[in-house]
PDB file of C-alpha atoms in Angstrom:
ATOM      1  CA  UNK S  19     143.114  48.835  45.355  1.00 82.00           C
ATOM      2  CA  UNK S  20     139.561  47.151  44.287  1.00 88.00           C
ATOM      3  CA  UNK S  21     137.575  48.054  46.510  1.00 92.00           C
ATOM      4  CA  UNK S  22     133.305  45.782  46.201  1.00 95.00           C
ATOM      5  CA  UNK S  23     130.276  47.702  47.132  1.00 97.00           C
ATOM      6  CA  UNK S  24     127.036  45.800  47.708  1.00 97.00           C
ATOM      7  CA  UNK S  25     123.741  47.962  48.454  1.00 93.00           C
ATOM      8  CA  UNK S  26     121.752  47.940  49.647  1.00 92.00           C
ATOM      9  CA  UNK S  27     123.066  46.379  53.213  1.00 94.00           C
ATOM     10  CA  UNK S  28     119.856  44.673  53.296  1.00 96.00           C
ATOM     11  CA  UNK S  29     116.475  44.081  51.821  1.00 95.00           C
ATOM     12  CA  UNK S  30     113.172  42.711  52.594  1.00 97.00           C
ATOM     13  CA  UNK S  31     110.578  42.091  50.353  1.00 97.00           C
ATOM     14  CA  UNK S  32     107.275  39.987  50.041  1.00 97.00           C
ATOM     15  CA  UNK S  33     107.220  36.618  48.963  1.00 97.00           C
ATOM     16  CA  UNK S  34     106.763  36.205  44.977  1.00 97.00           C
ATOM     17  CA  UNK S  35     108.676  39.488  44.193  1.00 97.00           C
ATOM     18  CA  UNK S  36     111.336  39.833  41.812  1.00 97.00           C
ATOM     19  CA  UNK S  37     114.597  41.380  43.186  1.00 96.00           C
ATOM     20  CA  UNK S  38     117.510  42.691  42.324  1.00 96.00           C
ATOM     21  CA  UNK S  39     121.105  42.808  44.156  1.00 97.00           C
ATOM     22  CA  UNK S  40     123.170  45.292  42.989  1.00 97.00           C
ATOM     23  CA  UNK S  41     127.038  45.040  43.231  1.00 98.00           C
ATOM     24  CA  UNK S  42     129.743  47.431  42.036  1.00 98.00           C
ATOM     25  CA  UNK S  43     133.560  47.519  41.701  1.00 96.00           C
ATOM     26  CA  UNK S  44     135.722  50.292  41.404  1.00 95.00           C
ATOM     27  CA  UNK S  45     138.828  48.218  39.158  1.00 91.00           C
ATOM     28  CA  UNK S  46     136.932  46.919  35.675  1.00 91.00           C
ATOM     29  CA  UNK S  47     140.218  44.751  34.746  1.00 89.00           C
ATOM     30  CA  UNK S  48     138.698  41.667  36.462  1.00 91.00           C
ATOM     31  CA  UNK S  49     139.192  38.283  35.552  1.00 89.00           C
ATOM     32  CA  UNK S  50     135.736  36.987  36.631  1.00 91.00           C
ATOM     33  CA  UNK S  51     133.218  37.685  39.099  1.00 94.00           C
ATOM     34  CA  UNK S  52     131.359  35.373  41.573  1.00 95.00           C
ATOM     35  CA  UNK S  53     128.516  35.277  43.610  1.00 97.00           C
ATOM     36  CA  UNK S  54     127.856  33.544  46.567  1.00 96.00           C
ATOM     37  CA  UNK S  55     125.118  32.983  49.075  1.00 97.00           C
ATOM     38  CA  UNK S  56     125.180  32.566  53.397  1.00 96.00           C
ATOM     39  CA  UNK S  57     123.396  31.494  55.347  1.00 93.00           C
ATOM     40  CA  UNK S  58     123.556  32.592  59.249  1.00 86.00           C
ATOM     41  CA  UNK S  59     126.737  30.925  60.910  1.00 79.00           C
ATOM     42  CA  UNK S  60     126.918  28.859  57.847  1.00 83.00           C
ATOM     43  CA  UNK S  61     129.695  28.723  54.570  1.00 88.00           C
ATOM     44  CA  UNK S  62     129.383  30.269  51.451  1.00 92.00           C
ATOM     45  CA  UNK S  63     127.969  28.396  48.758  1.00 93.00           C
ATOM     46  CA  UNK S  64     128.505  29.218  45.391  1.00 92.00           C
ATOM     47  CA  UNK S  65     125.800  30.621  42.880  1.00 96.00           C
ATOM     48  CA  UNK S  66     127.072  31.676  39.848  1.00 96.00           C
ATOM     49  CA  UNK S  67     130.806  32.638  38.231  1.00 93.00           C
ATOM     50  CA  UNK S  68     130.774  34.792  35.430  1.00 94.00           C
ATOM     51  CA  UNK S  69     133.891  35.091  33.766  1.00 90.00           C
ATOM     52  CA  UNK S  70     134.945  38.581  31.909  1.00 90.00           C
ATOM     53  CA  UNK S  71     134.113  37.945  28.588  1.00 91.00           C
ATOM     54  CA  UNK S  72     130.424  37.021  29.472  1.00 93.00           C
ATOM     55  CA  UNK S  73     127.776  39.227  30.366  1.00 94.00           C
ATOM     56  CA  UNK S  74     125.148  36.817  32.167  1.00 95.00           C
ATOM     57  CA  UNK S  75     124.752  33.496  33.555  1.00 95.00           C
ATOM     58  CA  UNK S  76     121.960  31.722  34.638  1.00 96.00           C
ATOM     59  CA  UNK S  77     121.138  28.773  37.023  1.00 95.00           C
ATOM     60  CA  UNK S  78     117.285  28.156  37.842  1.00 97.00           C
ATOM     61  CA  UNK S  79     115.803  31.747  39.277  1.00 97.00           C
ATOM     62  CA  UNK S  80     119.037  33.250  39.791  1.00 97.00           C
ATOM     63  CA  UNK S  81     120.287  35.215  36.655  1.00 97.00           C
ATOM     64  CA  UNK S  82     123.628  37.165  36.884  1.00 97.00           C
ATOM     65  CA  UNK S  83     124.825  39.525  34.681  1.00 97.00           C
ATOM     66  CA  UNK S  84     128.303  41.649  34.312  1.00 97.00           C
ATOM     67  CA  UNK S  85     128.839  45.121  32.774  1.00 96.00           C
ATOM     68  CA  UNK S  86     132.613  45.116  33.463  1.00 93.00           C
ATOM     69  CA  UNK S  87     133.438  48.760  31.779  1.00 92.00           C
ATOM     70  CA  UNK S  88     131.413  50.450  34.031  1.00 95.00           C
ATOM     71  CA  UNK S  89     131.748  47.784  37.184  1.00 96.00           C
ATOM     72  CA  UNK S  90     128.442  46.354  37.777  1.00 97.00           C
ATOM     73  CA  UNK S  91     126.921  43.506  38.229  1.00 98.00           C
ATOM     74  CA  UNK S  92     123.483  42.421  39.240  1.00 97.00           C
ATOM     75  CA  UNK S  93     121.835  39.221  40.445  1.00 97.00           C
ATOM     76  CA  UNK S  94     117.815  38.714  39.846  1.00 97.00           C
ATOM     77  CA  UNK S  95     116.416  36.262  41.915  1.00 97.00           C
ATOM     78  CA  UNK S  96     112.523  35.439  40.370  1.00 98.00           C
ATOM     79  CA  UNK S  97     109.702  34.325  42.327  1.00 97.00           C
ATOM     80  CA  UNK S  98     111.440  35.096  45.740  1.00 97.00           C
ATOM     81  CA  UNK S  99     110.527  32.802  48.136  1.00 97.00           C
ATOM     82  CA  UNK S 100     111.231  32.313  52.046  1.00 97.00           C
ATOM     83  CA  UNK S 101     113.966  30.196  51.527  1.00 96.00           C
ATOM     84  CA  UNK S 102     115.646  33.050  49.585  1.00 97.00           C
ATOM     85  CA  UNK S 103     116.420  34.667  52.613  1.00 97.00           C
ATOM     86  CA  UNK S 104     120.338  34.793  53.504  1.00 97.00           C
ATOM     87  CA  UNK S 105     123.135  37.226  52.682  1.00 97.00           C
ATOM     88  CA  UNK S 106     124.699  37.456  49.011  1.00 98.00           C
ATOM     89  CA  UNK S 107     127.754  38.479  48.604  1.00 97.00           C
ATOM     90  CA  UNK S 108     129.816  39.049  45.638  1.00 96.00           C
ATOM     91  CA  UNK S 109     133.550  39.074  44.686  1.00 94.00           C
ATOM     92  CA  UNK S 110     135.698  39.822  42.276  1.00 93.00           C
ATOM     93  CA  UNK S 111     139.046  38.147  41.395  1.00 89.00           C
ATOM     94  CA  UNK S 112     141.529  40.903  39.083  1.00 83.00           C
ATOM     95  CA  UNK S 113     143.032  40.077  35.926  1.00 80.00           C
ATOM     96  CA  UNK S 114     146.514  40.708  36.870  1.00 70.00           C
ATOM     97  CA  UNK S 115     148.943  42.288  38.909  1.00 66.00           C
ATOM     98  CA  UNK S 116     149.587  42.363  42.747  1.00 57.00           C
ATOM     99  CA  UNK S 117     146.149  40.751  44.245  1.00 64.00           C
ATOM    100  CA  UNK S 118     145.267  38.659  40.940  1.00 67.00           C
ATOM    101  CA  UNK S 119     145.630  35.715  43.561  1.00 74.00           C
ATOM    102  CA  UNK S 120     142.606  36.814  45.841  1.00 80.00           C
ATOM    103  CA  UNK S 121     138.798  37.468  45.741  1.00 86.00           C
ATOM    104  CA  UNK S 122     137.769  40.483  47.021  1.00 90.00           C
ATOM    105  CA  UNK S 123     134.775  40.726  48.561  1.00 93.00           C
ATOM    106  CA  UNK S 124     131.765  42.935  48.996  1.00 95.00           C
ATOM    107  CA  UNK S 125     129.560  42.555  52.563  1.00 95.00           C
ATOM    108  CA  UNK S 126     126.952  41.672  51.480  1.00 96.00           C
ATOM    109  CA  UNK S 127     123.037  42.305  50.831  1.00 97.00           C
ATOM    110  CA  UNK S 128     121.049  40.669  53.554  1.00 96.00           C
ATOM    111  CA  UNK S 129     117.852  39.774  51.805  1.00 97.00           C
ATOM    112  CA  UNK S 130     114.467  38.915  53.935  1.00 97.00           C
ATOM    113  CA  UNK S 131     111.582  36.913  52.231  1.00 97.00           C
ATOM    114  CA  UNK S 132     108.543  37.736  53.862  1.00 97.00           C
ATOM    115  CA  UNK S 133     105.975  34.708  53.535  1.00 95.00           C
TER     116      UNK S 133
ATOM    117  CA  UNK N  19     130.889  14.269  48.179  1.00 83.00           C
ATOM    118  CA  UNK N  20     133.089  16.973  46.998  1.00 82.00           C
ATOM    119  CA  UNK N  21     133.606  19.058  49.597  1.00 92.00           C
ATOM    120  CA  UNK N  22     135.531  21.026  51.874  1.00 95.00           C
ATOM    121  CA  UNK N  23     135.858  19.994  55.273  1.00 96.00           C
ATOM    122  CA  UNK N  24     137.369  22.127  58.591  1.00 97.00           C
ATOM    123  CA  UNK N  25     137.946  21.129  62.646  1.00 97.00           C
ATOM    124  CA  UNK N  26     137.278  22.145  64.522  1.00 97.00           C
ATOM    125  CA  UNK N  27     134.092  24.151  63.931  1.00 96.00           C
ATOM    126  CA  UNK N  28     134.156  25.545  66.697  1.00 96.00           C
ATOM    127  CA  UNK N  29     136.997  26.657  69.695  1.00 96.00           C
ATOM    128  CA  UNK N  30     137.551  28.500  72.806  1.00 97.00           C
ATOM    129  CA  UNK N  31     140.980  28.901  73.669  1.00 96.00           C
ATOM    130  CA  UNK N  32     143.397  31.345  75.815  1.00 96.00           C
ATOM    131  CA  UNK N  33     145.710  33.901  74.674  1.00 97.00           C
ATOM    132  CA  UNK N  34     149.229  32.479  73.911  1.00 96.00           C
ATOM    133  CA  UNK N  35     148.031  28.775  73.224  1.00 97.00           C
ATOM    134  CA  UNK N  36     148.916  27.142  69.955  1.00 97.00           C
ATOM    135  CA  UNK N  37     146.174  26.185  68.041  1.00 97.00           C
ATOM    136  CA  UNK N  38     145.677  24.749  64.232  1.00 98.00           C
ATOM    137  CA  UNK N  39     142.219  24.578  62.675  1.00 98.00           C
ATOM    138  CA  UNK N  40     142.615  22.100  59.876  1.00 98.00           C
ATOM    139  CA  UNK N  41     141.352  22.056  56.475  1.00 98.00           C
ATOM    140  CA  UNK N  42     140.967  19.203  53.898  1.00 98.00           C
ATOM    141  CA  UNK N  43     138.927  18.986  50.536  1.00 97.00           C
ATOM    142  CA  UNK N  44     138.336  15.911  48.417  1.00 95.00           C
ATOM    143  CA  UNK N  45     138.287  17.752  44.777  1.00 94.00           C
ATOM    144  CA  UNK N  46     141.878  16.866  44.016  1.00 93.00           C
ATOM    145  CA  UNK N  47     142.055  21.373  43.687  1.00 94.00           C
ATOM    146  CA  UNK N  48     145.259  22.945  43.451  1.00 93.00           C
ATOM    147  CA  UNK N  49     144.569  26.134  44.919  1.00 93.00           C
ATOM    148  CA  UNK N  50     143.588  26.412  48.825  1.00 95.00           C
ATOM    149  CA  UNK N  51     143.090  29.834  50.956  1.00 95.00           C
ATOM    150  CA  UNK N  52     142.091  30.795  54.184  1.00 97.00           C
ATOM    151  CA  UNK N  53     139.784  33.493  54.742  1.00 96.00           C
ATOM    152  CA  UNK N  54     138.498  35.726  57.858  1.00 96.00           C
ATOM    153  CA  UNK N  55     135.062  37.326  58.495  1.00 95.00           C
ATOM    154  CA  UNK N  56     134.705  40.171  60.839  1.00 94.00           C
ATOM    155  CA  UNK N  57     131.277  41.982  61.358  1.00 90.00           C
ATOM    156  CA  UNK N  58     131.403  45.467  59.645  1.00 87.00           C
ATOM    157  CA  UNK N  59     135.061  44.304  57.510  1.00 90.00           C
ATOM    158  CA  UNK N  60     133.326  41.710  55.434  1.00 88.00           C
ATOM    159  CA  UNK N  61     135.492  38.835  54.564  1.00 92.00           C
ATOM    160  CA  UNK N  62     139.538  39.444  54.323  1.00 93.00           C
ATOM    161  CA  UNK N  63     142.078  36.684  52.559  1.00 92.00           C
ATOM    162  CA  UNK N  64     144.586  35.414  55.109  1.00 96.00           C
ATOM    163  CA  UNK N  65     146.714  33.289  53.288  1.00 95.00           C
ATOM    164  CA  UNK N  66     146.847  31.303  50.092  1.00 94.00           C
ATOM    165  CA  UNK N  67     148.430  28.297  47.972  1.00 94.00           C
ATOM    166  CA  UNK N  68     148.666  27.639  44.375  1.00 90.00           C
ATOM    167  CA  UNK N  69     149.986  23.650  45.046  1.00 91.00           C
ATOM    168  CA  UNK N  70     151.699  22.182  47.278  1.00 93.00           C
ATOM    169  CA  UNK N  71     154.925  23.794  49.019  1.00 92.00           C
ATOM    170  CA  UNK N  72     153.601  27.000  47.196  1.00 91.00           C
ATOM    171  CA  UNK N  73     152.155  29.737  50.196  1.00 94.00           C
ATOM    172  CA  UNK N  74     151.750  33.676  50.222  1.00 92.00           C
ATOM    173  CA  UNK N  75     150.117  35.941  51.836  1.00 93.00           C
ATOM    174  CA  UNK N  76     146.878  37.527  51.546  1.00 91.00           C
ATOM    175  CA  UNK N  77     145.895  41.188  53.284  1.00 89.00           C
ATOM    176  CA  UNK N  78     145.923  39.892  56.694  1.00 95.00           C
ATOM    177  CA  UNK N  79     148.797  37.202  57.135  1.00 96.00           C
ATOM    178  CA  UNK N  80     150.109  38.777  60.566  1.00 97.00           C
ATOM    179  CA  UNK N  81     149.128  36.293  63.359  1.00 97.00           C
ATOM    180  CA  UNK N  82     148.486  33.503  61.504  1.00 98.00           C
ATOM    181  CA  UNK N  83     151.554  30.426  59.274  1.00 98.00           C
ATOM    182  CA  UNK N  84     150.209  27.564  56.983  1.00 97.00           C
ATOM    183  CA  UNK N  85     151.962  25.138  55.651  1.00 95.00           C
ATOM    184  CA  UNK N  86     150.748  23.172  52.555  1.00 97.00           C
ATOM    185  CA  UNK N  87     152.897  19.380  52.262  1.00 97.00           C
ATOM    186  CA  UNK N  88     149.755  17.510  50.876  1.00 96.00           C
ATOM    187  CA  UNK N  89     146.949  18.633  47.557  1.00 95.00           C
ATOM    188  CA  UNK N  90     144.282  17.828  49.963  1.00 97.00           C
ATOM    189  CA  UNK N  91     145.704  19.812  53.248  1.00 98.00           C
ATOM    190  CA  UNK N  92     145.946  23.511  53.972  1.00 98.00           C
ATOM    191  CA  UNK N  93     146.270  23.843  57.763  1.00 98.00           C
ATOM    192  CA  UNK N  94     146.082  27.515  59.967  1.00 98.00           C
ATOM    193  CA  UNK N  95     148.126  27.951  62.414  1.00 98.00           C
ATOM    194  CA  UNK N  96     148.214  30.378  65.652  1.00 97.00           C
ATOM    195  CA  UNK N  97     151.436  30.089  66.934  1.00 95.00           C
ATOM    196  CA  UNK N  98     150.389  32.810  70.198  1.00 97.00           C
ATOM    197  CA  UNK N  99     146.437  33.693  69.701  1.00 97.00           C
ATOM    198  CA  UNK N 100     145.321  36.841  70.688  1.00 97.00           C
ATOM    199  CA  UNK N 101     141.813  38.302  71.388  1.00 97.00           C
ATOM    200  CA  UNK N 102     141.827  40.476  68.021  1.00 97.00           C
ATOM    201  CA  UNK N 103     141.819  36.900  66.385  1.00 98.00           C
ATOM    202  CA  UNK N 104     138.624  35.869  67.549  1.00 98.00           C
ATOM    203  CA  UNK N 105     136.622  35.562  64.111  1.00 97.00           C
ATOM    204  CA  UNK N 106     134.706  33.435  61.952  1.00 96.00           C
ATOM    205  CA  UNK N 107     137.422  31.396  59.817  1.00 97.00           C
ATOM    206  CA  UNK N 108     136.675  29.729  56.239  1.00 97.00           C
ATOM    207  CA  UNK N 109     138.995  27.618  54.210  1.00 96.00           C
ATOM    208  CA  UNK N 110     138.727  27.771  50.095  1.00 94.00           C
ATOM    209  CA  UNK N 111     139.460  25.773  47.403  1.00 94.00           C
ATOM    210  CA  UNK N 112     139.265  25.868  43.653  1.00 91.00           C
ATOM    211  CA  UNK N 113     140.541  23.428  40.891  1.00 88.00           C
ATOM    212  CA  UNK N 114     142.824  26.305  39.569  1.00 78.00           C
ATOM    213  CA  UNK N 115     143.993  29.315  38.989  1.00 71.00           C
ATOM    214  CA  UNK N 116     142.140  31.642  38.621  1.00 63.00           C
ATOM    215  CA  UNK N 117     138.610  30.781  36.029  1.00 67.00           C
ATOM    216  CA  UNK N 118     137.111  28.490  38.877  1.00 83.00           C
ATOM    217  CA  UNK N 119     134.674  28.917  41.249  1.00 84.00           C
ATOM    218  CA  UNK N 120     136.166  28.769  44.721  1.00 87.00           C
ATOM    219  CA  UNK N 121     134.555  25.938  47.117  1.00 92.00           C
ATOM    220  CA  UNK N 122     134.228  27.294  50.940  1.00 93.00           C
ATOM    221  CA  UNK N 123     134.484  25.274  53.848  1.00 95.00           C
ATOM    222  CA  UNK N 124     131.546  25.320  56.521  1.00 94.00           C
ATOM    223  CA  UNK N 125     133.431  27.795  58.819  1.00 96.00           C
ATOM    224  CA  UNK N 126     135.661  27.938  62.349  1.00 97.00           C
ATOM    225  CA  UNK N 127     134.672  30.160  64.984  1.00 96.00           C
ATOM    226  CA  UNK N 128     137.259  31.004  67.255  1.00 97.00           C
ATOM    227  CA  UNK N 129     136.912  32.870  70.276  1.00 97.00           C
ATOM    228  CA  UNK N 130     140.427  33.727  72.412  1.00 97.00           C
ATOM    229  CA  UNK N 131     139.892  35.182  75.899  1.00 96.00           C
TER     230      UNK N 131
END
């Protein structure tokens, strides 16, 4: 079963910093991979989708990238600033076979920007 | 706006009473799921649809029936809440299966006493 690993459980770091969030899956026959931001009691919105055959996509300061033989990904967030701070999570949706029709999810990094 | 929209967002309710927490998005998407987050267990699929009159299960379906008669509709139901459903629900949607990005609601917290 896939299982998603996120670490670290959370970070805090000074504003203006580059970061990376590091996530990992154990199953490298995935389909695509997604990455999503919350906010406290909030939904999940969206950042980026990378789909298998890629190995990065980029949107503003975010920039996501996908090693799927050895089941990493990573999300670098330039410039952090305040408003940075929220949990990222990622997910993973398999290529086939029993579970191809669900994400699954890691918990999260809980990332503090520290003006 | 395309979005996806759930009611209530919030609800306190008793153990045994029927409840549905509804869920509607306005992206004309064919797939719809229903998700659970639980401190420490991260988020866990519930159910799913692929189009309309088209359910299954996800890794947590005991509890909990949907029903899916409209594209735009994907309603949870908890036919006898218990206190081991008290979460914080989210409802998904994506245009298809499976290359798009899913769409999440703005959450349901339940509490059952």
């Amino acid at each position: 079963k896939q299982e998603v690993t996120q670490i670290p459980a959370a970070l805090s770091v000074p504003e203006g910093e580059n970061l990376v969030l590091n996530c990992s899956f154990t199953d490298s026959a995935i389909y695509n991979l997604q990455w999503f931001r919350q906010d406290p009691g909030k939904g999940l919105t969206s950042l980026l989708l990378i789909q298998s055959s890629q190995r990065e996509q980029t949107s503003g300061r975010l920039n996501a990238s996908l090693d799927k033989s050895s089941g990493r990904s990573t999300l670098y967030i330039a410039a952090s600033q305040p408003g940075d701070s929220a949990t990222y999570l990622c997910a993973v949706r398999p290529d086939s076979g029993a579970g191809s029709y669900q994400l699954t999810f890691g918990k999260g990094t809980k990332l503090s920007v520290i003006p | 706006e395309a979005q996806v929209t759930q009611n209530p967002r919030y609800l306190i309710t008793v153990t045994g009473k029927k409840l549905t927490v509804t869920c509607s998005q306005n992206m004309n998407h064919e797939y719809m799921s229903w998700y659970r987050q639980d401190p420490g267990l991260g988020l866990r699929q519930i159910y799913y649809s692929m189009n309309v009159e088209v359910t299954d299960k996800g890794d947590v379906p005991e509890g909990y029936k949907v029903s899916r008669k409209e594209k735009r509709n994907f309603p949870l139901i908890l036919e006898s809440p218990s206190p081991n459903q008290t979460s914080l629900y989210f409802c998904a949607s994506s245009f298809s299966f499976p290359g798009d990005e899913q769409y999440f609601g703005p959450g349901t917290r339940l509490t059952v006493t």
